[in-house]
Each structure stands twice: as structure tokens, then as C-alpha cells.
């Protein structure tokens, strides 16, 4: 089994919590049982892992996924982390005939992409569906005169941010909302103070950011230090990390984010216990 994933760089935090921990738990589970049952063998075969660090660089991800398939010739390749990296590597999976379980990827063009690359399988809804859910919440608040119709939308300048901005914007506009500010910021930004100041001065009651984990933490902390507390505060990936609640404490109350899960679902509690025992951190509650 092989995978190239962000072990270093700005994507490392997201990859470690949402994806890599699951890979490690799966390998541990299977190998504790003796391995995988494979046709043609009279006993289970232990999993061997070939792991590469794409260093949060999409070109590296493409090159390393190709290497896993054509040089290492692993039997199965697990996907990278993030929308951008999954879409960048999708042609490599398709060309070499490897199934791609694109767990952490969204696209507004998912149906057409799957037609072009039948090995590609999406697990998440398209951004417009996320936008529709957000629109329902905001429309209810607006109808109750709790918020105005103005929105600030920030997004990370990569494929994830582009997909969500283009998918969600028309949905919210059709619900009667206007954008007081719509702006992207560079991936790996070290300071988003100016963006928060612009949001604060915009007159919008709703703040929406399609951010990755480092920025989600940064935007929240910066909003606190700048005294920015809009009626709706919605940030992206990372709100469902246990660390977000642990770091933000009471300041996390009322914050909206992407995804959700039911901790009472069958197997959920056991999964988290086993994950913590192996990796010393709980999984993503997306």
C-alpha cells in the first residue's frame, strides 16, 4: 500500500488529523489480525506501507503518486489530502488504472470529472450543496431580522477556495444576499489582520471563510484580538478538530464550520478510542 501525503508544510496539520491518522489506524487494525486475505495465498498477507512526503507541494504529489504506481508498483494507492492535490493527481490515478478514493476533495464539476476519469470517487457533496445548507441557516436568521443581507467571504487561493467560492456565491446571491467583501488570500499567509479589519469595516453581519486549518485558527485568533465578533462567524476546515475547541475554549461557542458528525453513531466512540490509543490525538469530527 502506498501514499504520498503532506507530512510537512502548511498542509501537514490537516493531513495528519483528517487523513493520515486513519491510514495508520487501518494498517494497525489489519496487521494485528494478521494481514489482508488475498486471493491465491493460503494465509493473510501483512500490509507493507510505502510513504512519501509531498511537502505540501502539488507537483511533488503528482510526481510521487506516479512513482508509487510505475516504479514502486504498489498494489493500491491511498489518496493525498486536500481538494487541490486530489484533483491534481486524478489523471495519474486514471492513467494507471488505480482507484482514487478522493475523501478530502470537493468539485463543482464532480459528475463530469468522474465520467472523464472513472477511477475517481468523491465522498463529499459539491460546494453548492454546502452553500445551500449555509443559505438555509442565514436565510432563517435574516427572516427573523437577526442579521442583514450582507456577507464577507474570504477564501484561500487554491483549488479548495476556488471551488467553494464559485460554488457557494451564486447560491447565496439567489437567496438574496449581497457581498460586502469577497477576497482570496495566498496559501501559507502568515498574517490575515488586514482581511479581518476589512471585514470589520464592511458592515456585513455574516463572515464566511473557506479556509484551511492554519488559516482557520489564525482568522479566529485575529478576530478576537481585533475585537471582531460578527453575528455569524463561519470558518472552514479545522473547526471540527479537537484542538480548535481546546485552544479557543469559550471563544469557539457559536462558531460555524464545515461538516459535522454524530458521536453517538454506532462505532464512533470505539473508533475515537482506538485512534487516540494509536496516535495520541482524536480524529476530525467532520
PDB file of C-alpha atoms in Angstrom:
ATOM      1  CA  UNK A   1       0.000   0.000   0.000  1.00  0.00           C
ATOM      2  CA  UNK A   2       1.407   3.404  -0.871  1.00  0.00           C
ATOM      3  CA  UNK A   3       0.556   7.041  -0.401  1.00  0.00           C
ATOM      4  CA  UNK A   4       2.083  10.489  -0.837  1.00  0.00           C
ATOM      5  CA  UNK A   5       0.754  12.942   1.717  1.00  0.00           C
ATOM      6  CA  UNK A   6       1.727  16.230   3.336  1.00  0.00           C
ATOM      7  CA  UNK A   7       3.969  15.264   6.249  1.00  0.00           C
ATOM      8  CA  UNK A   8       5.477  18.764   6.242  1.00  0.00           C
ATOM      9  CA  UNK A   9       4.483  22.248   5.096  1.00  0.00           C
ATOM     10  CA  UNK A  10       1.217  24.144   5.605  1.00  0.00           C
ATOM     11  CA  UNK A  11      -0.975  21.148   4.726  1.00  0.00           C
ATOM     12  CA  UNK A  12       0.603  18.865   7.323  1.00  0.00           C
ATOM     13  CA  UNK A  13      -1.804  19.688  10.157  1.00  0.00           C
ATOM     14  CA  UNK A  14      -4.904  18.991   8.078  1.00  0.00           C
ATOM     15  CA  UNK A  15      -3.437  15.840   6.551  1.00  0.00           C
ATOM     16  CA  UNK A  16      -2.333  14.463   9.924  1.00  0.00           C
ATOM     17  CA  UNK A  17      -5.701  14.838  11.635  1.00  0.00           C
ATOM     18  CA  UNK A  18      -8.166  14.152   8.829  1.00  0.00           C
ATOM     19  CA  UNK A  19      -6.356  11.524   6.774  1.00  0.00           C
ATOM     20  CA  UNK A  20      -3.013  10.129   7.906  1.00  0.00           C
ATOM     21  CA  UNK A  21      -4.320   9.062  11.318  1.00  0.00           C
ATOM     22  CA  UNK A  22      -6.981   6.979   9.582  1.00  0.00           C
ATOM     23  CA  UNK A  23      -4.400   5.337   7.341  1.00  0.00           C
ATOM     24  CA  UNK A  24      -2.235   4.401  10.314  1.00  0.00           C
ATOM     25  CA  UNK A  25      -5.196   3.027  12.263  1.00  0.00           C
ATOM     26  CA  UNK A  26      -6.336   0.926   9.314  1.00  0.00           C
ATOM     27  CA  UNK A  27      -2.886  -0.587   8.774  1.00  0.00           C
ATOM     28  CA  UNK A  28      -2.604  -1.280  12.516  1.00  0.00           C
ATOM     29  CA  UNK A  29      -6.061  -2.894  12.640  1.00  0.00           C
ATOM     30  CA  UNK A  30      -5.413  -5.136   9.658  1.00  0.00           C
ATOM     31  CA  UNK A  31      -1.911  -6.200  10.645  1.00  0.00           C
ATOM     32  CA  UNK A  32      -2.986  -7.018  14.206  1.00  0.00           C
ATOM     33  CA  UNK A  33      -5.366  -9.533  12.595  1.00  0.00           C
ATOM     34  CA  UNK A  34      -2.503 -10.988  10.570  1.00  0.00           C
ATOM     35  CA  UNK A  35      -2.997  -9.005   7.372  1.00  0.00           C
ATOM     36  CA  UNK A  36      -5.298  -8.970   4.353  1.00  0.00           C
ATOM     37  CA  UNK A  37      -6.812 -12.069   2.832  1.00  0.00           C
ATOM     38  CA  UNK A  38      -5.639 -12.107  -0.774  1.00  0.00           C
ATOM     39  CA  UNK A  39      -6.813 -14.495  -3.468  1.00  0.00           C
ATOM     40  CA  UNK A  40      -4.123 -17.021  -4.351  1.00  0.00           C
ATOM     41  CA  UNK A  41      -2.490 -17.062  -0.907  1.00  0.00           C
ATOM     42  CA  UNK A  42      -3.236 -19.600   1.803  1.00  0.00           C
ATOM     43  CA  UNK A  43      -2.707 -17.118   4.665  1.00  0.00           C
ATOM     44  CA  UNK A  44      -3.301 -13.400   5.351  1.00  0.00           C
ATOM     45  CA  UNK A  45      -0.645 -11.052   3.972  1.00  0.00           C
ATOM     46  CA  UNK A  46       0.613  -8.263   6.289  1.00  0.00           C
ATOM     47  CA  UNK A  47       0.381  -4.760   4.824  1.00  0.00           C
ATOM     48  CA  UNK A  48       3.627  -3.050   3.916  1.00  0.00           C
ATOM     49  CA  UNK A  49       3.474   0.731   3.537  1.00  0.00           C
ATOM     50  CA  UNK A  50       5.453   2.940   1.163  1.00  0.00           C
ATOM     51  CA  UNK A  51       5.043   6.503   2.462  1.00  0.00           C
ATOM     52  CA  UNK A  52       6.237   9.726   0.822  1.00  0.00           C
ATOM     53  CA  UNK A  53       6.093  13.355   1.927  1.00  0.00           C
ATOM     54  CA  UNK A  54       4.736  15.633  -0.787  1.00  0.00           C
ATOM     55  CA  UNK A  55       5.921  18.623   1.342  1.00  0.00           C
ATOM     56  CA  UNK A  56       2.581  20.384   0.666  1.00  0.00           C
ATOM     57  CA  UNK A  57       3.593  20.823  -2.964  1.00  0.00           C
ATOM     58  CA  UNK A  58       1.151  19.690  -5.678  1.00  0.00           C
ATOM     59  CA  UNK A  59       3.875  18.992  -8.240  1.00  0.00           C
ATOM     60  CA  UNK A  60       5.595  16.733  -5.730  1.00  0.00           C
ATOM     61  CA  UNK A  61       2.308  14.957  -5.069  1.00  0.00           C
ATOM     62  CA  UNK A  62       1.819  14.224  -8.772  1.00  0.00           C
ATOM     63  CA  UNK A  63       5.401  13.009  -9.190  1.00  0.00           C
ATOM     64  CA  UNK A  64       5.305  10.801  -6.087  1.00  0.00           C
ATOM     65  CA  UNK A  65       1.943   9.230  -6.896  1.00  0.00           C
ATOM     66  CA  UNK A  66       3.311   8.386 -10.357  1.00  0.00           C
ATOM     67  CA  UNK A  67       6.389   6.878  -8.712  1.00  0.00           C
ATOM     68  CA  UNK A  68       4.292   4.719  -6.391  1.00  0.00           C
ATOM     69  CA  UNK A  69       2.452   3.283  -9.386  1.00  0.00           C
ATOM     70  CA  UNK A  70       5.157   2.959 -12.013  1.00  0.00           C
ATOM     71  CA  UNK A  71       8.355   2.373 -10.009  1.00  0.00           C
ATOM     72  CA  UNK A  72       7.321   1.015  -6.617  1.00  0.00           C
ATOM     73  CA  UNK A  73       4.392  -0.796  -8.241  1.00  0.00           C
ATOM     74  CA  UNK A  74       2.362  -0.872  -5.034  1.00  0.00           C
ATOM     75  CA  UNK A  75      -0.949  -2.721  -5.202  1.00  0.00           C
ATOM     76  CA  UNK A  76      -3.097   0.172  -4.012  1.00  0.00           C
ATOM     77  CA  UNK A  77      -2.520   3.903  -3.613  1.00  0.00           C
ATOM     78  CA  UNK A  78      -4.343   5.863  -0.932  1.00  0.00           C
ATOM     79  CA  UNK A  79      -5.181   9.465  -1.857  1.00  0.00           C
ATOM     80  CA  UNK A  80      -3.402  12.665  -0.847  1.00  0.00           C
ATOM     81  CA  UNK A  81      -5.012  15.333   1.340  1.00  0.00           C
ATOM     82  CA  UNK A  82      -6.903  18.368   0.004  1.00  0.00           C
ATOM     83  CA  UNK A  83      -9.077  19.248  -2.954  1.00  0.00           C
ATOM     84  CA  UNK A  84      -6.193  20.643  -4.986  1.00  0.00           C
ATOM     85  CA  UNK A  85      -3.923  17.647  -4.566  1.00  0.00           C
ATOM     86  CA  UNK A  86      -6.679  15.120  -5.281  1.00  0.00           C
ATOM     87  CA  UNK A  87      -7.672  16.910  -8.487  1.00  0.00           C
ATOM     88  CA  UNK A  88      -4.023  17.324  -9.496  1.00  0.00           C
ATOM     89  CA  UNK A  89      -3.285  13.606  -9.083  1.00  0.00           C
ATOM     90  CA  UNK A  90      -6.589  12.326 -10.530  1.00  0.00           C
ATOM     91  CA  UNK A  91      -5.211  11.974 -14.103  1.00  0.00           C
ATOM     92  CA  UNK A  92      -2.312   9.880 -12.752  1.00  0.00           C
ATOM     93  CA  UNK A  93      -4.692   7.522 -10.948  1.00  0.00           C
ATOM     94  CA  UNK A  94      -6.847   7.252 -14.076  1.00  0.00           C
ATOM     95  CA  UNK A  95      -3.959   6.749 -16.490  1.00  0.00           C
ATOM     96  CA  UNK A  96      -2.547   3.911 -14.396  1.00  0.00           C
ATOM     97  CA  UNK A  97      -5.907   2.347 -13.566  1.00  0.00           C
ATOM     98  CA  UNK A  98      -5.756   2.827  -9.789  1.00  0.00           C
ATOM     99  CA  UNK A  99      -8.959   3.575  -7.845  1.00  0.00           C
ATOM    100  CA  UNK A 100      -8.846   7.026  -6.221  1.00  0.00           C
ATOM    101  CA  UNK A 101     -10.849   7.414  -3.021  1.00  0.00           C
ATOM    102  CA  UNK A 102     -10.976  11.211  -3.007  1.00  0.00           C
ATOM    103  CA  UNK A 103     -12.139  11.607   0.584  1.00  0.00           C
ATOM    104  CA  UNK A 104     -10.995  15.196   1.161  1.00  0.00           C
ATOM    105  CA  UNK A 105     -11.955  16.719  -2.180  1.00  0.00           C
ATOM    106  CA  UNK A 106     -14.815  18.875  -3.448  1.00  0.00           C
ATOM    107  CA  UNK A 107     -15.560  19.910  -7.001  1.00  0.00           C
ATOM    108  CA  UNK A 108     -18.360  21.764  -8.741  1.00  0.00           C
ATOM    109  CA  UNK A 109     -17.697  19.512 -11.738  1.00  0.00           C
ATOM    110  CA  UNK A 110     -17.642  16.169  -9.926  1.00  0.00           C
ATOM    111  CA  UNK A 111     -20.024  14.364 -12.290  1.00  0.00           C
ATOM    112  CA  UNK A 112     -18.071  15.312 -15.429  1.00  0.00           C
ATOM    113  CA  UNK A 113     -14.727  14.542 -13.797  1.00  0.00           C
ATOM    114  CA  UNK A 114     -15.907  11.042 -12.908  1.00  0.00           C
ATOM    115  CA  UNK A 115     -17.080  10.500 -16.495  1.00  0.00           C
ATOM    116  CA  UNK A 116     -13.636  11.518 -17.740  1.00  0.00           C
ATOM    117  CA  UNK A 117     -11.787   9.527 -15.065  1.00  0.00           C
ATOM    118  CA  UNK A 118     -13.895   6.519 -13.970  1.00  0.00           C
ATOM    119  CA  UNK A 119     -11.345   5.578 -11.308  1.00  0.00           C
ATOM    120  CA  UNK A 120     -12.206   8.765  -9.363  1.00  0.00           C
ATOM    121  CA  UNK A 121     -14.704   8.503  -6.480  1.00  0.00           C
ATOM    122  CA  UNK A 122     -15.867  11.521  -4.455  1.00  0.00           C
ATOM    123  CA  UNK A 123     -17.088  11.169  -0.868  1.00  0.00           C
ATOM    124  CA  UNK A 124     -18.161  14.777  -0.230  1.00  0.00           C
ATOM    125  CA  UNK A 125     -21.006  16.854  -1.624  1.00  0.00           C
ATOM    126  CA  UNK A 126     -20.321  19.553  -4.166  1.00  0.00           C
ATOM    127  CA  UNK A 127     -19.646  23.056  -2.800  1.00  0.00           C
ATOM    128  CA  UNK A 128     -23.094  24.270  -3.919  1.00  0.00           C
ATOM    129  CA  UNK A 129     -24.664  21.758  -1.539  1.00  0.00           C
ATOM    130  CA  UNK A 130     -22.623  23.141   1.343  1.00  0.00           C
ATOM    131  CA  UNK A 131     -23.740  26.587   0.177  1.00  0.00           C
ATOM    132  CA  UNK A 132     -27.383  25.543   0.175  1.00  0.00           C
ATOM    133  CA  UNK A 133     -27.144  24.356   3.785  1.00  0.00           C
ATOM    134  CA  UNK A 134     -25.444  27.592   4.821  1.00  0.00           C
ATOM    135  CA  UNK A 135     -28.020  29.572   2.866  1.00  0.00           C
ATOM    136  CA  UNK A 136     -30.867  27.923   4.787  1.00  0.00           C
ATOM    137  CA  UNK A 137     -29.341  28.954   8.111  1.00  0.00           C
ATOM    138  CA  UNK A 138     -28.587  32.510   7.007  1.00  0.00           C
ATOM    139  CA  UNK A 139     -31.990  32.960   5.374  1.00  0.00           C
ATOM    140  CA  UNK A 140     -33.724  31.907   8.587  1.00  0.00           C
ATOM    141  CA  UNK A 141     -31.668  34.398  10.597  1.00  0.00           C
ATOM    142  CA  UNK A 142     -32.381  37.133   8.040  1.00  0.00           C
ATOM    143  CA  UNK A 143     -36.138  36.424   8.091  1.00  0.00           C
ATOM    144  CA  UNK A 144     -36.032  36.813  11.884  1.00  0.00           C
ATOM    145  CA  UNK A 145     -34.260  40.189  11.455  1.00  0.00           C
ATOM    146  CA  UNK A 146     -31.224  38.874  13.333  1.00  0.00           C
ATOM    147  CA  UNK A 147     -28.783  39.608  10.510  1.00  0.00           C
ATOM    148  CA  UNK A 148     -28.662  41.894   7.468  1.00  0.00           C
ATOM    149  CA  UNK A 149     -28.215  40.630   3.917  1.00  0.00           C
ATOM    150  CA  UNK A 150     -24.515  41.484   3.646  1.00  0.00           C
ATOM    151  CA  UNK A 151     -21.779  38.840   3.693  1.00  0.00           C
ATOM    152  CA  UNK A 152     -17.992  38.883   3.821  1.00  0.00           C
ATOM    153  CA  UNK A 153     -16.418  35.900   2.043  1.00  0.00           C
ATOM    154  CA  UNK A 154     -12.727  35.094   2.308  1.00  0.00           C
ATOM    155  CA  UNK A 155     -11.094  32.094   0.660  1.00  0.00           C
ATOM    156  CA  UNK A 156      -7.673  30.524   0.441  1.00  0.00           C
ATOM    157  CA  UNK A 157      -6.184  30.997  -3.031  1.00  0.00           C
ATOM    158  CA  UNK A 158      -6.029  27.343  -4.022  1.00  0.00           C
ATOM    159  CA  UNK A 159      -8.397  24.809  -5.596  1.00  0.00           C
ATOM    160  CA  UNK A 160     -10.425  24.349  -2.408  1.00  0.00           C
ATOM    161  CA  UNK A 161     -11.045  28.076  -2.047  1.00  0.00           C
ATOM    162  CA  UNK A 162     -11.791  28.492  -5.759  1.00  0.00           C
ATOM    163  CA  UNK A 163     -14.270  25.599  -5.834  1.00  0.00           C
ATOM    164  CA  UNK A 164     -16.162  26.824  -2.782  1.00  0.00           C
ATOM    165  CA  UNK A 165     -16.208  30.473  -3.798  1.00  0.00           C
ATOM    166  CA  UNK A 166     -17.553  29.718  -7.274  1.00  0.00           C
ATOM    167  CA  UNK A 167     -19.995  27.093  -5.999  1.00  0.00           C
ATOM    168  CA  UNK A 168     -21.395  28.907  -2.968  1.00  0.00           C
ATOM    169  CA  UNK A 169     -21.524  32.503  -4.258  1.00  0.00           C
ATOM    170  CA  UNK A 170     -24.457  32.096  -6.688  1.00  0.00           C
ATOM    171  CA  UNK A 171     -26.395  30.044  -4.135  1.00  0.00           C
ATOM    172  CA  UNK A 172     -26.181  32.810  -1.529  1.00  0.00           C
ATOM    173  CA  UNK A 173     -26.885  35.501  -4.121  1.00  0.00           C
ATOM    174  CA  UNK A 174     -30.033  33.689  -5.208  1.00  0.00           C
ATOM    175  CA  UNK A 175     -31.089  33.663  -1.546  1.00  0.00           C
ATOM    176  CA  UNK A 176     -30.957  37.466  -1.567  1.00  0.00           C
ATOM    177  CA  UNK A 177     -27.558  38.068   0.000  1.00  0.00           C
ATOM    178  CA  UNK A 178     -25.006  40.627  -1.154  1.00  0.00           C
ATOM    179  CA  UNK A 179     -21.236  40.507  -0.773  1.00  0.00           C
ATOM    180  CA  UNK A 180     -19.800  43.489   1.052  1.00  0.00           C
ATOM    181  CA  UNK A 181     -16.348  41.945   0.580  1.00  0.00           C
ATOM    182  CA  UNK A 182     -15.198  38.915  -1.370  1.00  0.00           C
ATOM    183  CA  UNK A 183     -11.481  38.273  -1.349  1.00  0.00           C
ATOM    184  CA  UNK A 184      -8.915  35.483  -1.557  1.00  0.00           C
ATOM    185  CA  UNK A 185      -5.637  35.337   0.327  1.00  0.00           C
ATOM    186  CA  UNK A 186      -2.413  33.448  -0.523  1.00  0.00           C
ATOM    187  CA  UNK A 187      -1.907  29.931   0.779  1.00  0.00           C
ATOM    188  CA  UNK A 188       0.602  29.964   3.619  1.00  0.00           C
ATOM    189  CA  UNK A 189      -0.282  33.523   4.688  1.00  0.00           C
ATOM    190  CA  UNK A 190       1.360  34.431   7.977  1.00  0.00           C
ATOM    191  CA  UNK A 191      -0.932  37.346   8.836  1.00  0.00           C
ATOM    192  CA  UNK A 192      -4.596  37.992   7.994  1.00  0.00           C
ATOM    193  CA  UNK A 193      -5.057  41.098  10.152  1.00  0.00           C
ATOM    194  CA  UNK A 194      -5.840  43.339   7.192  1.00  0.00           C
ATOM    195  CA  UNK A 195      -8.520  40.951   5.973  1.00  0.00           C
ATOM    196  CA  UNK A 196     -10.183  40.911   9.391  1.00  0.00           C
ATOM    197  CA  UNK A 197     -10.001  44.712   9.595  1.00  0.00           C
ATOM    198  CA  UNK A 198     -11.670  44.979   6.170  1.00  0.00           C
ATOM    199  CA  UNK A 199     -14.370  42.545   7.271  1.00  0.00           C
ATOM    200  CA  UNK A 200     -14.985  44.511  10.447  1.00  0.00           C
ATOM    201  CA  UNK A 201     -15.379  47.734   8.481  1.00  0.00           C
ATOM    202  CA  UNK A 202     -17.652  46.207   5.823  1.00  0.00           C
ATOM    203  CA  UNK A 203     -20.964  46.493   7.628  1.00  0.00           C
ATOM    204  CA  UNK A 204     -21.760  42.825   6.981  1.00  0.00           C
ATOM    205  CA  UNK A 205     -23.320  40.783   9.784  1.00  0.00           C
ATOM    206  CA  UNK A 206     -22.059  37.486   8.345  1.00  0.00           C
ATOM    207  CA  UNK A 207     -18.440  36.415   7.937  1.00  0.00           C
ATOM    208  CA  UNK A 208     -17.737  33.301   5.839  1.00  0.00           C
ATOM    209  CA  UNK A 209     -14.246  31.941   5.157  1.00  0.00           C
ATOM    210  CA  UNK A 210     -13.298  28.881   3.139  1.00  0.00           C
ATOM    211  CA  UNK A 211     -10.036  28.369   4.964  1.00  0.00           C
ATOM    212  CA  UNK A 212      -7.656  25.510   5.650  1.00  0.00           C
ATOM    213  CA  UNK A 213      -6.622  24.648   9.237  1.00  0.00           C
ATOM    214  CA  UNK A 214      -3.719  27.091   9.817  1.00  0.00           C
ATOM    215  CA  UNK A 215      -5.867  29.955   8.495  1.00  0.00           C
ATOM    216  CA  UNK A 216      -8.967  28.826  10.397  1.00  0.00           C
ATOM    217  CA  UNK A 217      -7.049  29.130  13.667  1.00  0.00           C
ATOM    218  CA  UNK A 218      -5.412  32.387  12.545  1.00  0.00           C
ATOM    219  CA  UNK A 219      -8.668  34.011  11.444  1.00  0.00           C
ATOM    220  CA  UNK A 220     -10.360  33.139  14.727  1.00  0.00           C
ATOM    221  CA  UNK A 221      -7.481  34.411  16.866  1.00  0.00           C
ATOM    222  CA  UNK A 222      -7.151  37.575  14.787  1.00  0.00           C
ATOM    223  CA  UNK A 223     -10.873  38.265  15.066  1.00  0.00           C
ATOM    224  CA  UNK A 224     -10.537  38.036  18.844  1.00  0.00           C
ATOM    225  CA  UNK A 225      -7.526  40.348  19.020  1.00  0.00           C
ATOM    226  CA  UNK A 226      -9.212  42.852  16.676  1.00  0.00           C
ATOM    227  CA  UNK A 227     -12.472  42.814  18.632  1.00  0.00           C
ATOM    228  CA  UNK A 228     -14.358  41.489  15.620  1.00  0.00           C
ATOM    229  CA  UNK A 229     -17.422  39.498  16.648  1.00  0.00           C
ATOM    230  CA  UNK A 230     -19.973  39.409  13.807  1.00  0.00           C
ATOM    231  CA  UNK A 231     -23.378  37.837  14.300  1.00  0.00           C
ATOM    232  CA  UNK A 232     -22.353  34.921  12.055  1.00  0.00           C
ATOM    233  CA  UNK A 233     -18.748  33.677  12.088  1.00  0.00           C
ATOM    234  CA  UNK A 234     -18.164  30.747   9.728  1.00  0.00           C
ATOM    235  CA  UNK A 235     -14.674  29.392   9.072  1.00  0.00           C
ATOM    236  CA  UNK A 236     -13.530  26.357   7.121  1.00  0.00           C
ATOM    237  CA  UNK A 237     -11.571  23.171   7.697  1.00  0.00           C
ATOM    238  CA  UNK A 238     -10.263  22.808  11.242  1.00  0.00           C
ATOM    239  CA  UNK A 239     -13.308  23.897  13.251  1.00  0.00           C
ATOM    240  CA  UNK A 240     -14.054  20.221  13.828  1.00  0.00           C
ATOM    241  CA  UNK A 241     -10.570  19.449  15.195  1.00  0.00           C
ATOM    242  CA  UNK A 242     -10.480  18.741  18.920  1.00  0.00           C
ATOM    243  CA  UNK A 243      -7.595  21.197  19.174  1.00  0.00           C
ATOM    244  CA  UNK A 244      -9.777  24.039  17.879  1.00  0.00           C
ATOM    245  CA  UNK A 245     -12.120  23.740  20.837  1.00  0.00           C
ATOM    246  CA  UNK A 246      -9.232  23.149  23.236  1.00  0.00           C
ATOM    247  CA  UNK A 247      -7.381  26.287  22.089  1.00  0.00           C
ATOM    248  CA  UNK A 248     -10.360  28.595  21.594  1.00  0.00           C
ATOM    249  CA  UNK A 249     -12.331  27.363  24.629  1.00  0.00           C
ATOM    250  CA  UNK A 250     -15.409  29.569  25.187  1.00  0.00           C
ATOM    251  CA  UNK A 251     -14.496  31.658  22.150  1.00  0.00           C
ATOM    252  CA  UNK A 252     -15.414  28.686  19.947  1.00  0.00           C
ATOM    253  CA  UNK A 253     -19.047  28.891  21.078  1.00  0.00           C
ATOM    254  CA  UNK A 254     -21.239  29.995  18.190  1.00  0.00           C
ATOM    255  CA  UNK A 255     -18.553  29.481  15.549  1.00  0.00           C
ATOM    256  CA  UNK A 256     -19.833  27.699  12.451  1.00  0.00           C
ATOM    257  CA  UNK A 257     -17.753  25.414  10.285  1.00  0.00           C
ATOM    258  CA  UNK A 258     -17.842  22.762   7.590  1.00  0.00           C
ATOM    259  CA  UNK A 259     -19.144  19.262   8.203  1.00  0.00           C
ATOM    260  CA  UNK A 260     -20.401  17.509  11.275  1.00  0.00           C
ATOM    261  CA  UNK A 261     -20.798  14.057  12.757  1.00  0.00           C
ATOM    262  CA  UNK A 262     -22.770  12.140  15.344  1.00  0.00           C
ATOM    263  CA  UNK A 263     -20.570  10.868  18.201  1.00  0.00           C
ATOM    264  CA  UNK A 264     -23.399   8.507  19.192  1.00  0.00           C
ATOM    265  CA  UNK A 265     -23.358   6.755  15.814  1.00  0.00           C
ATOM    266  CA  UNK A 266     -22.551   3.021  16.004  1.00  0.00           C
ATOM    267  CA  UNK A 267     -18.798   2.525  16.263  1.00  0.00           C
ATOM    268  CA  UNK A 268     -17.949   6.229  16.618  1.00  0.00           C
ATOM    269  CA  UNK A 269     -16.878   6.096  20.259  1.00  0.00           C
ATOM    270  CA  UNK A 270     -14.821   2.945  19.724  1.00  0.00           C
ATOM    271  CA  UNK A 271     -13.176   4.450  16.651  1.00  0.00           C
ATOM    272  CA  UNK A 272     -12.079   7.541  18.564  1.00  0.00           C
ATOM    273  CA  UNK A 273     -10.748   5.460  21.462  1.00  0.00           C
ATOM    274  CA  UNK A 274      -8.640   3.311  19.154  1.00  0.00           C
ATOM    275  CA  UNK A 275      -7.424   6.352  17.231  1.00  0.00           C
ATOM    276  CA  UNK A 276      -6.320   8.150  20.394  1.00  0.00           C
ATOM    277  CA  UNK A 277      -4.626   4.999  21.709  1.00  0.00           C
ATOM    278  CA  UNK A 278      -2.574   4.689  18.498  1.00  0.00           C
ATOM    279  CA  UNK A 279      -1.922   8.313  17.502  1.00  0.00           C
ATOM    280  CA  UNK A 280      -2.423  10.162  20.811  1.00  0.00           C
ATOM    281  CA  UNK A 281      -4.928  12.525  19.185  1.00  0.00           C
ATOM    282  CA  UNK A 282      -8.667  12.333  18.398  1.00  0.00           C
ATOM    283  CA  UNK A 283      -9.797  12.361  14.818  1.00  0.00           C
ATOM    284  CA  UNK A 284     -11.528  15.050  12.795  1.00  0.00           C
ATOM    285  CA  UNK A 285     -15.187  15.489  13.802  1.00  0.00           C
ATOM    286  CA  UNK A 286     -16.140  16.486  10.229  1.00  0.00           C
TER     287      UNK A 286
END
